[in-house]
Short mmCIF file of C-alpha atoms in Angstrom, two decimals:
data_model
loop_
_atom_site.label_atom_id
_atom_site.label_comp_id
_atom_site.label_asym_id
_atom_site.label_seq_id
_atom_site.Cartn_x
_atom_site.Cartn_y
_atom_site.Cartn_z
CA MET A 1 -6.64 16.16 -107.90
CA VAL A 2 -2.44 16.48 -109.48
CA TRP A 3 -0.61 19.28 -107.48
CA VAL A 4 2.41 18.70 -110.41
CA ARG A 5 2.08 17.66 -114.20
CA SER A 6 4.58 14.33 -114.58
CA GLU A 7 6.63 15.85 -116.55
CA HIS A 8 7.94 18.57 -114.12
CA ALA A 9 8.21 15.35 -110.90
CA GLY A 10 11.80 14.88 -111.48
CA ALA A 11 13.12 18.74 -111.80
CA LEU A 12 10.67 18.83 -108.38
CA ALA A 13 12.12 16.10 -106.22
CA VAL A 14 15.98 17.64 -107.13
CA VAL A 15 13.96 21.53 -106.13
CA SER A 16 12.50 19.44 -103.28
CA ALA A 17 15.90 17.46 -101.31
CA TRP A 18 17.31 21.22 -101.90
CA LEU A 19 15.05 23.19 -99.73
CA THR A 20 14.36 20.37 -97.18
CA ALA A 21 18.01 20.92 -96.78
CA LEU A 22 17.93 25.30 -96.51
CA ILE A 23 14.61 25.68 -94.02
CA PRO A 24 15.27 25.23 -90.04
CA TRP A 25 13.85 21.67 -89.59
CA ASN A 26 13.44 22.67 -85.92
CA VAL A 27 12.82 26.82 -84.09
CA THR A 28 13.37 26.39 -80.41
CA TYR A 29 12.73 30.13 -78.22
CA SER A 30 13.37 29.38 -74.50
CA SER A 31 13.13 32.53 -71.86
CA ALA A 32 14.50 30.15 -69.60
CA VAL A 33 17.78 29.84 -69.21
CA SER A 34 19.58 31.43 -66.54
CA GLY A 35 17.88 35.07 -66.16
CA GLY A 36 18.51 35.09 -70.38
CA SER A 37 16.47 33.65 -73.01
CA VAL A 38 17.64 30.93 -75.83
CA LEU A 39 16.86 30.77 -79.27
CA PHE A 40 17.92 27.56 -81.11
CA VAL A 41 17.41 27.64 -85.27
CA ARG A 42 18.42 24.40 -86.33
CA PHE A 43 18.90 23.63 -89.67
CA PRO A 44 19.46 19.67 -91.18
CA PHE A 45 23.47 20.01 -90.67
CA PHE A 46 23.90 22.84 -88.21
CA GLN A 47 22.06 24.50 -85.85
CA ILE A 48 22.56 28.31 -84.76
CA ARG A 49 21.89 29.24 -80.87
CA TYR A 50 21.32 32.41 -79.71
CA ALA A 51 21.66 33.95 -76.31
CA PHE A 52 20.69 36.60 -74.85
CA GLY A 53 21.37 37.92 -71.70
CA VAL A 54 23.16 34.86 -70.77
CA PRO A 55 26.31 35.21 -68.93
CA PHE A 56 28.22 31.87 -69.60
CA ALA A 57 27.07 31.28 -73.09
CA ASP A 58 28.73 32.89 -76.45
CA ALA A 59 26.02 35.58 -78.46
CA VAL A 60 26.12 33.63 -81.08
CA GLN A 61 27.21 30.02 -81.67
CA VAL A 62 27.10 27.47 -84.74
CA ALA A 63 27.10 23.60 -84.24
CA ASP A 64 26.31 20.79 -86.82
CA PRO A 65 24.85 17.86 -85.42
CA LEU A 66 27.90 15.65 -84.88
CA SER A 67 29.29 18.56 -82.07
CA ALA A 68 25.93 19.49 -80.81
CA VAL A 69 25.83 15.30 -79.74
CA ALA A 70 28.95 15.84 -78.06
CA PHE A 71 28.36 18.94 -76.64
CA GLN A 72 24.99 17.36 -74.96
CA SER A 73 26.94 13.67 -73.98
CA GLY A 74 25.63 12.59 -70.57
CA GLN A 75 22.43 14.70 -70.54
CA THR A 76 19.47 13.53 -71.29
CA ILE A 77 18.40 15.13 -74.56
CA GLN A 78 21.41 13.85 -76.56
CA VAL A 79 19.33 10.76 -77.76
CA ALA A 80 17.02 14.35 -79.62
CA TYR A 81 20.66 15.12 -80.87
CA GLN A 82 21.22 11.37 -81.85
CA THR A 83 17.93 11.14 -83.79
CA TRP A 84 18.85 14.63 -85.44
CA ALA A 85 21.87 13.39 -86.24
CA VAL A 86 20.88 9.99 -88.24
CA GLY A 87 17.84 12.71 -89.77
CA ALA A 88 20.60 15.23 -91.09
CA ALA A 89 22.46 11.68 -92.30
CA VAL A 90 18.49 10.74 -94.51
CA LEU A 91 18.21 13.72 -95.58
CA ALA A 92 21.95 14.01 -96.80
CA ALA A 93 21.31 11.15 -98.87
CA ALA A 94 18.00 13.24 -100.69
CA VAL A 95 20.17 15.75 -101.70
CA ALA A 96 23.48 13.09 -102.98
CA PHE A 97 20.93 11.59 -105.23
CA SER A 98 18.92 14.68 -105.73
CA VAL A 99 21.97 16.20 -107.15
CA LEU A 100 22.58 12.86 -108.78
CA TYR A 101 19.17 12.78 -110.16
CA TYR A 102 20.04 15.84 -111.72
CA ALA A 103 23.45 15.95 -113.33
CA ARG A 104 22.09 12.32 -114.63
CA GLU A 105 18.76 12.50 -115.34
CA ASP A 106 18.39 10.01 -118.28
CA ALA A 107 20.29 7.21 -116.95
CA VAL A 108 18.16 8.15 -113.10
CA GLU A 109 15.28 7.46 -114.83
CA ALA A 110 16.09 4.52 -116.70
CA GLY A 111 16.71 2.78 -113.60
CA PRO A 112 14.27 0.26 -112.00
CA ILE A 113 13.11 2.65 -109.24
CA ASP A 114 10.50 5.84 -110.03
CA PRO A 115 13.14 8.40 -108.66
CA VAL A 116 10.72 10.29 -108.00
CA ARG A 117 9.04 8.22 -105.95
CA LEU A 118 12.00 7.43 -104.52
CA MET A 119 12.97 11.22 -103.35
CA GLY A 120 9.92 10.94 -101.58
CA GLY A 121 10.44 8.32 -99.94
CA LEU A 122 13.14 9.98 -98.62
CA LEU A 123 12.17 13.13 -98.20
CA ALA A 124 8.93 11.14 -96.03
CA LEU A 125 11.56 8.99 -94.15
CA ALA A 126 14.21 12.65 -92.83
CA GLY A 127 10.59 14.08 -91.76
CA VAL A 128 9.62 10.51 -89.68
CA VAL A 129 13.04 10.68 -87.68
CA LEU A 130 13.20 14.45 -87.48
CA SER A 131 9.68 14.66 -85.99
CA VAL A 132 11.11 12.13 -83.87
CA ALA A 133 14.21 14.58 -82.77
CA THR A 134 11.15 16.85 -82.33
CA ALA A 135 9.23 14.95 -79.94
CA LEU A 136 12.51 13.32 -77.63
CA LEU A 137 13.65 17.50 -77.81
CA VAL A 138 9.40 18.60 -75.75
CA THR A 139 9.94 14.26 -73.89
CA ARG A 140 13.17 14.95 -72.32
CA GLY A 141 13.29 18.30 -70.53
CA PHE A 142 14.48 20.96 -73.22
CA PRO A 143 13.26 24.03 -72.47
CA GLY A 144 11.32 26.29 -74.75
CA VAL A 145 8.63 25.31 -77.94
CA PRO A 146 9.84 23.30 -80.72
CA ILE A 147 8.62 24.93 -84.09
CA PRO A 148 8.71 21.91 -86.44
CA LEU A 149 9.65 24.22 -89.69
CA GLY A 150 11.15 22.62 -91.81
CA VAL A 151 9.32 19.22 -90.73
CA VAL A 152 5.94 20.51 -91.90
CA PHE A 153 7.66 21.26 -95.79
CA CYS A 154 8.65 17.33 -95.17
CA PHE A 155 6.43 15.69 -95.72
CA VAL A 156 4.59 18.18 -97.60
CA PHE A 157 6.77 17.74 -100.58
CA ALA A 158 7.05 14.03 -99.73
CA GLY A 159 3.42 13.14 -99.78
CA ILE A 160 3.56 16.05 -103.54
CA LEU A 161 6.70 13.30 -104.79
CA LEU A 162 4.62 10.13 -103.79
CA SER A 163 0.81 10.64 -105.28
CA VAL A 164 3.03 12.71 -108.56
CA ASP A 165 0.62 10.13 -111.53
CA ARG A 166 4.36 9.03 -113.37
CA THR A 167 2.33 8.35 -116.37
#
């Protein structure tokens, strides 16, 4: 079964990178935080934390992966945040490549590597790394249940791009 026609594979590769950069890779709600609850919405390049009824926390806080790693310094979940930063770097490479592919499609298509397969590989790698970050959040004692929403999209888009018939 063909998911996408070969002539549309390049456009799908570009749009896939942009969509995965805009979809939160992880959403976590925790109701066991100092008498209140916290909702984390983690996008690849930033997170938004909403705190409800937690006396010592700002109601809304935005952080990028590197400042989130610094904030968790010395904590058991720091490695999960470091892994998130690596996943964000992989996804940033995919987005940068998608911009190049969009701007110079003919030159990129003429290159030695199939750009659709390369994008599929980058999205698969981002999915694996962000899956590991999610698993580390769970196993390192982060309260709440993370929902790896964007990770699923990484794998779906990667699977479609890697299985496109490019003949």
